Backbone as ProteinMPNN parsed JSONL, in Angstrom:
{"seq_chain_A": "XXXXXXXXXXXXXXXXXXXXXXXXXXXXXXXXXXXXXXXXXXXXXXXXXXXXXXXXXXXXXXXXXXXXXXXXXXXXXXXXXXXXXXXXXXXXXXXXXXXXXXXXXXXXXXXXXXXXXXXXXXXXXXXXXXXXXXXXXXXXX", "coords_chain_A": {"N_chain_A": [[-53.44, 115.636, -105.266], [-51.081, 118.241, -105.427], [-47.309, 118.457, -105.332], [-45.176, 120.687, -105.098], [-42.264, 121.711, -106.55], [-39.892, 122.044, -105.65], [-40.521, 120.414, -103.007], [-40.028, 117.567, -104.077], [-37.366, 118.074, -104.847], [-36.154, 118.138, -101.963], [-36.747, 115.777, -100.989], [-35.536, 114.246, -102.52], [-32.776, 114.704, -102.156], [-32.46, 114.329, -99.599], [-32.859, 111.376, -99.96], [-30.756, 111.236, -101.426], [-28.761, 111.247, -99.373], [-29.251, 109.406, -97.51], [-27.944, 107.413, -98.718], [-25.434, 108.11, -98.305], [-24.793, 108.068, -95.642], [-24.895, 105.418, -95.161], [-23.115, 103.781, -96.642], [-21.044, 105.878, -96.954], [-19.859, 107.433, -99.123], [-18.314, 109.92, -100.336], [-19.613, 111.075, -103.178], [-22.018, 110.806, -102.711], [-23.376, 112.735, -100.935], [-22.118, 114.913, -102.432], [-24.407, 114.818, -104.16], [-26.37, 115.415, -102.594], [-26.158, 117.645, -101.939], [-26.585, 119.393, -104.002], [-29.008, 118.43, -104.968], [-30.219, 119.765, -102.668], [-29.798, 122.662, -103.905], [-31.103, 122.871, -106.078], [-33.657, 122.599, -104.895], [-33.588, 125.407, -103.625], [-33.42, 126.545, -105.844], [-36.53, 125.897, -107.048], [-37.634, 126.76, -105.046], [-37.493, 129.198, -105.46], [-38.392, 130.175, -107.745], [-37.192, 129.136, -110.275], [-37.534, 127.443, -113.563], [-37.785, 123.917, -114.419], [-35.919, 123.43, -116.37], [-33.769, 125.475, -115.61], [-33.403, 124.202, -112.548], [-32.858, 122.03, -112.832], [-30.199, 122.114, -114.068], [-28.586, 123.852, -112.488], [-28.604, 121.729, -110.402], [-26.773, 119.729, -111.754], [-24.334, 121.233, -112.058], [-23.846, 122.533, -109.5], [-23.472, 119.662, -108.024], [-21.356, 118.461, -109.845], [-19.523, 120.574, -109.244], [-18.565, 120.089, -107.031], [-18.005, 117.797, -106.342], [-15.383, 117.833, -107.87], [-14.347, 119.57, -106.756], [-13.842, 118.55, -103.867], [-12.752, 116.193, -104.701], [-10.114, 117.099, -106.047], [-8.908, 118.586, -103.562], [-8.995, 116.106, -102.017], [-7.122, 114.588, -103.056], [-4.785, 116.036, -103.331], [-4.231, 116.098, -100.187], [-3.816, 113.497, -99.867], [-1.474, 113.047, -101.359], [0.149, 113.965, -99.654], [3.801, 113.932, -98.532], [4.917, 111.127, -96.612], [6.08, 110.691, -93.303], [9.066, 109.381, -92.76], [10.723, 106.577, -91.376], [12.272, 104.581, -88.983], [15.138, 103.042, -90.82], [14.923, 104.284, -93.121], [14.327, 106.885, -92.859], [16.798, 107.504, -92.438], [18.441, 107.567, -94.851], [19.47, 109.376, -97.192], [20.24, 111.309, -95.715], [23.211, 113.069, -93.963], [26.137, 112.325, -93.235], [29.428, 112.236, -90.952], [32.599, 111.08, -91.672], [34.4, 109.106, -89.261], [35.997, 107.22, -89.526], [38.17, 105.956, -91.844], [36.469, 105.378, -95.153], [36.018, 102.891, -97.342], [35.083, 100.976, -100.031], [35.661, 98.853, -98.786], [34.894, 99.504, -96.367], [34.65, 100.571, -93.134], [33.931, 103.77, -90.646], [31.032, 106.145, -89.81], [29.907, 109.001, -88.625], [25.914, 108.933, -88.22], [23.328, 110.663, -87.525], [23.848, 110.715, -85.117], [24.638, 108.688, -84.035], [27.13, 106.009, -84.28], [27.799, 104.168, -87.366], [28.473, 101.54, -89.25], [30.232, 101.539, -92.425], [30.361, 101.73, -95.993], [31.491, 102.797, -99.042], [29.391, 103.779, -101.689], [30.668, 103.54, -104.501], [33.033, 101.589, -104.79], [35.469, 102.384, -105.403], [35.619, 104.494, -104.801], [37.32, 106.876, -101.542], [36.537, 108.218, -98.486], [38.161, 110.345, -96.218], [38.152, 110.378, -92.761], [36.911, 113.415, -90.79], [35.373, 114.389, -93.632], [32.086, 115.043, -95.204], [29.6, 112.997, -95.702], [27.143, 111.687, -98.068], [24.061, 109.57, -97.346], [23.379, 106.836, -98.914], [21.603, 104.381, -98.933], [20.686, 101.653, -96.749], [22.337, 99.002, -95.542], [21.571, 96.273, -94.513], [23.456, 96.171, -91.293], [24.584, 98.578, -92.235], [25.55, 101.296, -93.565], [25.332, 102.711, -96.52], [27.348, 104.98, -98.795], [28.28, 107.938, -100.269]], "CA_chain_A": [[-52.522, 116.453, -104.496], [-50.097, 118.55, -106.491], [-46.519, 118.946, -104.395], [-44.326, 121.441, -105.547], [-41.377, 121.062, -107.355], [-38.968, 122.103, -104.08], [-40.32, 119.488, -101.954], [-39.133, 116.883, -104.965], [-35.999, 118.198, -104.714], [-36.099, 117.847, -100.692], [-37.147, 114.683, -100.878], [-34.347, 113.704, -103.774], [-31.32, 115.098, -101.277], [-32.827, 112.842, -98.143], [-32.963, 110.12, -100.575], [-29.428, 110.535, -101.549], [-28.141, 111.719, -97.433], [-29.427, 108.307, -96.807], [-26.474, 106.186, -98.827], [-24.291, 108.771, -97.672], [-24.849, 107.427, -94.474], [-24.619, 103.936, -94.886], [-21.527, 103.791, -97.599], [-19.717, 106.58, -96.857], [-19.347, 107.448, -100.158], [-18.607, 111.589, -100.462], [-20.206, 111.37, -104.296], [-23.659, 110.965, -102.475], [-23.143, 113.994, -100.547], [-22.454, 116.032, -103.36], [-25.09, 115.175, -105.312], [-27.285, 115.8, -102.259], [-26.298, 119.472, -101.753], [-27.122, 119.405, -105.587], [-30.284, 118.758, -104.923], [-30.818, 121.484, -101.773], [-29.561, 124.074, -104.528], [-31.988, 122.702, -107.364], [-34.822, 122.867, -104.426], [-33.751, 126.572, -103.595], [-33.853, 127.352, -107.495], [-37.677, 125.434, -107.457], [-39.223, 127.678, -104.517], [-37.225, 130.777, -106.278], [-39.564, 130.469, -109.284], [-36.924, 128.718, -111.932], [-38.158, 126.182, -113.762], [-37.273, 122.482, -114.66], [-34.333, 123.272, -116.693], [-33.028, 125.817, -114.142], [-33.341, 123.179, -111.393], [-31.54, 120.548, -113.509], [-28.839, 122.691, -114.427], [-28.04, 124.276, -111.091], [-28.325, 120.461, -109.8], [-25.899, 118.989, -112.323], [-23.357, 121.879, -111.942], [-23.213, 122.395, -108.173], [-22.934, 118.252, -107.616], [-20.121, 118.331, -110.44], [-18.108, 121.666, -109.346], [-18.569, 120.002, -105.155], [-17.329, 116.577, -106.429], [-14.107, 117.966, -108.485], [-13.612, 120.405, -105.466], [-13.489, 117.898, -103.203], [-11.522, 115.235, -105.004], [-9.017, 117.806, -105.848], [-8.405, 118.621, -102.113], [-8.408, 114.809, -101.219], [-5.906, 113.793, -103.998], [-3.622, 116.822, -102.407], [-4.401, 115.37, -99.273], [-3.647, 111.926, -100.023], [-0.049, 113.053, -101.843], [1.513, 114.735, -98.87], [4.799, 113.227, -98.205], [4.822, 110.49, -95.243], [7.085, 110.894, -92.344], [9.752, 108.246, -92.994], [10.968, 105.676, -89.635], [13.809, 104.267, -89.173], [16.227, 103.048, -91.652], [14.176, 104.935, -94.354], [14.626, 108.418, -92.416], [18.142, 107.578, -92.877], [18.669, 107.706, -96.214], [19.681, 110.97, -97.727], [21.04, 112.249, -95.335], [24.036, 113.725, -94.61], [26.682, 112.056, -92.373], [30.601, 112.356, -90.897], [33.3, 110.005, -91.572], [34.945, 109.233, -88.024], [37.068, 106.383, -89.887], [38.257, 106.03, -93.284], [35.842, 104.645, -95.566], [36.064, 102.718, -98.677], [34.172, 99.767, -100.757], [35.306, 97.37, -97.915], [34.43, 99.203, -95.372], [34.439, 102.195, -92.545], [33.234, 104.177, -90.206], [30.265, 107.071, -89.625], [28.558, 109.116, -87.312], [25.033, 109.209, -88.146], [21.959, 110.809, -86.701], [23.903, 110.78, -83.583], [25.733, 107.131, -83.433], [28.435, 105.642, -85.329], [27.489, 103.112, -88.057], [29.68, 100.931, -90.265], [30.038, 102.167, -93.506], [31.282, 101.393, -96.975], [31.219, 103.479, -100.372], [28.593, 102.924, -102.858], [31.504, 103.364, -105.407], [34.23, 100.415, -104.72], [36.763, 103.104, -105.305], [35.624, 105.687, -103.499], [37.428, 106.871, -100.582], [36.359, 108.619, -97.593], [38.434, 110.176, -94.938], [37.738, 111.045, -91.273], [36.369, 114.198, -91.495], [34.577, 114.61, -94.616], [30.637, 114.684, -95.212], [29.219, 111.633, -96.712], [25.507, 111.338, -97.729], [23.62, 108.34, -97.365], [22.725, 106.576, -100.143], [20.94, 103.034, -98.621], [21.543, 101.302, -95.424], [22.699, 97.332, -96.244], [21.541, 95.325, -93.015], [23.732, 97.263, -90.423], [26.114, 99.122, -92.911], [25.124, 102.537, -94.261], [26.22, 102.594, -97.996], [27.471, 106.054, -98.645], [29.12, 108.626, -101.323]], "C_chain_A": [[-51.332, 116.803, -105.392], [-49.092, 118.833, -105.175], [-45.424, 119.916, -105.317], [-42.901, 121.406, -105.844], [-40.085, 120.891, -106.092], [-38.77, 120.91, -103.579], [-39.837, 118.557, -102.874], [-37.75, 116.837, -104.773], [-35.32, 117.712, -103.352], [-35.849, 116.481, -100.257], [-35.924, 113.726, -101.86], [-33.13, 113.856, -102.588], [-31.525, 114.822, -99.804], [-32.307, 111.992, -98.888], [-31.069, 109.763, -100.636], [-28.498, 110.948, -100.043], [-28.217, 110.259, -97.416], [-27.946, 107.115, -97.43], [-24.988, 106.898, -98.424], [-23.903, 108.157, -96.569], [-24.233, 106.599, -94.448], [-23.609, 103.51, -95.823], [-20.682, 104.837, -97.511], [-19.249, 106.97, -98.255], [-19.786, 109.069, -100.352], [-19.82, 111.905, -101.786], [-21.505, 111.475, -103.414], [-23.913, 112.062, -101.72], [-23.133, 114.887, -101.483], [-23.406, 116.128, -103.855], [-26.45, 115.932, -104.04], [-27.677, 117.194, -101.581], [-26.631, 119.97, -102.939], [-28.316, 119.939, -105.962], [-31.271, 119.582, -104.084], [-30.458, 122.308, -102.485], [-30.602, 124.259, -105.402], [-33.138, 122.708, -106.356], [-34.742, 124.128, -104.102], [-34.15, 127.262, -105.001], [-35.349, 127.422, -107.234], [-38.026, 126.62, -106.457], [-38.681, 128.952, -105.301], [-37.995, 131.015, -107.575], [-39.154, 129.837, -110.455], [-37.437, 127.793, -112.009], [-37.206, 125.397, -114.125], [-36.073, 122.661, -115.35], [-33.251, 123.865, -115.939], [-32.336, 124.57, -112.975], [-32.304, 121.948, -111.705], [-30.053, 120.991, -113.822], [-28.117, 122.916, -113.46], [-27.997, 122.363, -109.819], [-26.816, 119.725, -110.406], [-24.865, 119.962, -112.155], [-22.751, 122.459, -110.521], [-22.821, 120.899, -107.625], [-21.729, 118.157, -108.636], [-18.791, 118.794, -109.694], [-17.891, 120.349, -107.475], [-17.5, 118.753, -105.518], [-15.984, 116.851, -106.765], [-13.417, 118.794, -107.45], [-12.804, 119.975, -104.627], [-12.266, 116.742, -103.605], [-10.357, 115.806, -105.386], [-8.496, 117.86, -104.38], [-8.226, 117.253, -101.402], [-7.459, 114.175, -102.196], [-4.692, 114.634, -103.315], [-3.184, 115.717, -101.03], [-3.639, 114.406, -99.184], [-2.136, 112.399, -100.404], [0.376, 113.731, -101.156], [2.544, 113.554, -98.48], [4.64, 112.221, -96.548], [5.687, 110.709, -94.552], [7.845, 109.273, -92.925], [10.331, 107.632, -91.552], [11.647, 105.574, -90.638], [14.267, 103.921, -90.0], [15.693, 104.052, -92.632], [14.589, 106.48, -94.01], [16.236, 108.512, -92.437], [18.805, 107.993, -93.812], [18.512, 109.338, -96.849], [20.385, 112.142, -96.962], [22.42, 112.129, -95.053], [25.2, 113.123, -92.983], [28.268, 112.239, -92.13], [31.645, 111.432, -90.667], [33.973, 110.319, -90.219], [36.497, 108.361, -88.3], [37.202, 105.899, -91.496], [37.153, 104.855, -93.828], [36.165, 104.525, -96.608], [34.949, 101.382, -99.097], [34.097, 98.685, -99.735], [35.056, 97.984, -96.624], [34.824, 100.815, -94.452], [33.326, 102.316, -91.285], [32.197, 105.705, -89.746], [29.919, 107.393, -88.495], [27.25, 109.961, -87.744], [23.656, 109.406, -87.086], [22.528, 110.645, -84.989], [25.266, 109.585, -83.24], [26.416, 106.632, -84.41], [28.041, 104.337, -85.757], [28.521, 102.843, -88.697], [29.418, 100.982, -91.541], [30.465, 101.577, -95.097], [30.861, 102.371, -98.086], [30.7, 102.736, -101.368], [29.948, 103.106, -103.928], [32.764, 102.676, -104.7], [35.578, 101.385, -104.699], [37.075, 104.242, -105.029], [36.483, 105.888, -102.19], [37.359, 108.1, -99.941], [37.09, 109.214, -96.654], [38.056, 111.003, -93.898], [37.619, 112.817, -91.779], [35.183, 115.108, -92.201], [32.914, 113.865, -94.35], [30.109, 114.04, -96.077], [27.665, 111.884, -96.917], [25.076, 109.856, -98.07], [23.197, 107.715, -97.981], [21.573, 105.384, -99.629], [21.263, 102.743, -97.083], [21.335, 99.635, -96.192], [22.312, 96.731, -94.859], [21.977, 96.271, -91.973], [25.067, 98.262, -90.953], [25.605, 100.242, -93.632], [26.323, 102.469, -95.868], [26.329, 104.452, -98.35], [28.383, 106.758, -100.133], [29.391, 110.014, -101.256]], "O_chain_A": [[-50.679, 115.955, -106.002], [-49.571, 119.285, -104.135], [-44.995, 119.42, -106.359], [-42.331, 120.814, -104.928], [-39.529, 119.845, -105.757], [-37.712, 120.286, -103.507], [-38.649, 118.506, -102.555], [-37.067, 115.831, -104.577], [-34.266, 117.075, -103.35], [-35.025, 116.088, -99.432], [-35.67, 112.54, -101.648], [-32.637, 112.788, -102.226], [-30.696, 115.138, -98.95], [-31.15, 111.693, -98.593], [-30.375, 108.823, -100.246], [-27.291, 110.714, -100.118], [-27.109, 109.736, -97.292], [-27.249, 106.335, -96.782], [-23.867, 106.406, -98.292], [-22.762, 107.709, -96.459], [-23.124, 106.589, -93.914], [-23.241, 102.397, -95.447], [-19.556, 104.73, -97.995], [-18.056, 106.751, -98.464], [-20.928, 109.512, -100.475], [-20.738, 112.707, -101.616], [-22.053, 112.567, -103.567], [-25.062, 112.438, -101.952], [-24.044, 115.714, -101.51], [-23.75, 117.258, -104.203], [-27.282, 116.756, -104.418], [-28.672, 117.679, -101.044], [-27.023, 121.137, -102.928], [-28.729, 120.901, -106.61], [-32.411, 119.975, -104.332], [-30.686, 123.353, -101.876], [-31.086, 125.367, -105.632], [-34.115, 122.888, -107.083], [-35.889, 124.573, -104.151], [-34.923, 128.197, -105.208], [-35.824, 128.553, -107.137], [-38.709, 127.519, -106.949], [-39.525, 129.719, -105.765], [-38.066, 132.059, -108.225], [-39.869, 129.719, -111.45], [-37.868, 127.132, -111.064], [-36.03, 125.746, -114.226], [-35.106, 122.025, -114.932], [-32.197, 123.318, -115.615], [-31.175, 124.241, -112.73], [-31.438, 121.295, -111.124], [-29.03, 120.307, -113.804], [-27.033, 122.344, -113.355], [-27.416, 122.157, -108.753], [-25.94, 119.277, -109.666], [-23.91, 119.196, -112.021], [-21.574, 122.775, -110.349], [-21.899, 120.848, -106.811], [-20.822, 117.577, -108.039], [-17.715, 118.233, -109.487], [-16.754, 120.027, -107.128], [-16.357, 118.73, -105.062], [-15.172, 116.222, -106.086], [-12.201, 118.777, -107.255], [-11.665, 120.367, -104.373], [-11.217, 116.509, -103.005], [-9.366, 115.122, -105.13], [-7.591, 117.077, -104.089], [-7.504, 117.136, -100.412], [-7.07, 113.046, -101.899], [-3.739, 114.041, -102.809], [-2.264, 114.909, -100.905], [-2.713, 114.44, -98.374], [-1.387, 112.022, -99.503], [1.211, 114.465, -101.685], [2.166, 112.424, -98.169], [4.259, 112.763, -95.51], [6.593, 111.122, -95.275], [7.227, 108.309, -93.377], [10.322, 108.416, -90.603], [11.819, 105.871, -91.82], [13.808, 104.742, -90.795], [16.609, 104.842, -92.858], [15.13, 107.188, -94.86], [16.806, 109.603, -92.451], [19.746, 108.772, -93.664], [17.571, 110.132, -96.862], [20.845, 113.244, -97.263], [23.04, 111.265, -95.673], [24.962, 113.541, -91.85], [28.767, 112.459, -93.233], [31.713, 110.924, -89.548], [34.168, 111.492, -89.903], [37.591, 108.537, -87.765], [36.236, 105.524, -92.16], [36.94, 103.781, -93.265], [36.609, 105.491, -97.23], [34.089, 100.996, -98.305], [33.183, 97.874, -99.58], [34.969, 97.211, -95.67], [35.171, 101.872, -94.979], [32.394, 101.583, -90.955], [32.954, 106.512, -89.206], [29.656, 106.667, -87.536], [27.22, 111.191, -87.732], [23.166, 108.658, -86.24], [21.843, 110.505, -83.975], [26.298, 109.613, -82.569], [26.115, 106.991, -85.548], [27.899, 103.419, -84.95], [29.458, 103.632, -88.821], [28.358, 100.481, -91.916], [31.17, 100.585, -94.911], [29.703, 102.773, -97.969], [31.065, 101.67, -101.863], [30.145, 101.899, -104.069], [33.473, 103.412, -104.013], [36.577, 101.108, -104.034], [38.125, 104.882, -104.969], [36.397, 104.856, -101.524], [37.903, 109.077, -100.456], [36.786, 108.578, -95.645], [37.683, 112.166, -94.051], [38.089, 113.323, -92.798], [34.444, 115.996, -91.775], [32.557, 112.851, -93.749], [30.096, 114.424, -97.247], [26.989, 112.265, -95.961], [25.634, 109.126, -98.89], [21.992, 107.83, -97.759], [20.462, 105.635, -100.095], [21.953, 103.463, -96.361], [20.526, 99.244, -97.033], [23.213, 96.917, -94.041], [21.187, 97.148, -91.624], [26.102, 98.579, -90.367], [25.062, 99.819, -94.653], [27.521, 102.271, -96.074], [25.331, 105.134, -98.117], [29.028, 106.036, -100.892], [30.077, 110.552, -102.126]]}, "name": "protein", "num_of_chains": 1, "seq": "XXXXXXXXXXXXXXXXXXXXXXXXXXXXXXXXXXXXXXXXXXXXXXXXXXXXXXXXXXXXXXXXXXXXXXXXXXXXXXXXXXXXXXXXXXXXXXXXXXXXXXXXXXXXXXXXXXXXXXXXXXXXXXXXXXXXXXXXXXXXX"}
């Protein structure tokens, strides 16, 4: 029984669907649309180097496609919570601030403050940005 080079290929991109499945691992996916392109080459008439070529260069370009778009993915900025969403921004002295001390109104409510520079001073007023928060003390400049 001779089978034709296609079903090979058919039979190659089951083979690799199947660890797709069960590992989850995208690479086995690519390679197994790889091998439905290198079985469209086989019934189209190319031969064996065709089939290998168009296998190894659609499972490459799919893989770099994809891991490009999931490295994007992956590096979008996170939403920042609380104290963290603090930081940077941009707040109004209500009471003079200096190294020892003060007060803000951030994000809405009035925190206790001090200047990251010791000899900084602050007054009522003026727009501070947030450099840190210290326990319950926004450090500011």
């Amino acid at each position: 029984m001779n089978i034709d080079a296609w079903v090979w290929w058919l039979i190659g991109a089951v083979g690799l669907g199947i660890p797709l499945v069960l590992t989850a691992m995208p690479e086995f996916g690519m390679f197994a649309v790889g091998a439905l392109a290198a079985a469209v080459t086989a019934a189209l008439g190319g031969g064996a180097v065709a089939q290998v070529l168009v296998f190894v260069i659609v499972s490459v370009a799919l893989t770099a496609v994809v891991r490009s778009i999931a490295n994007h993915h992956r590096e979008r900025p996170q939403h920042r919570t609380g104290v963290d969403a603090l930081k940077g921004r941009t707040a109004l002295v209500v009471e003079r601030v200096d190294g020892n001390g003060g007060r803000i109104k951030l994000a809405g409510d009035v925190w206790s403050a001090r200047s990251l520079d010791a000899d900084s001073v602050f007054e009522p007023g003026q727009q501070v940005d947030v450099v840190e928060i210290d326990g319950a003390t926004a450090v500011v400049m």
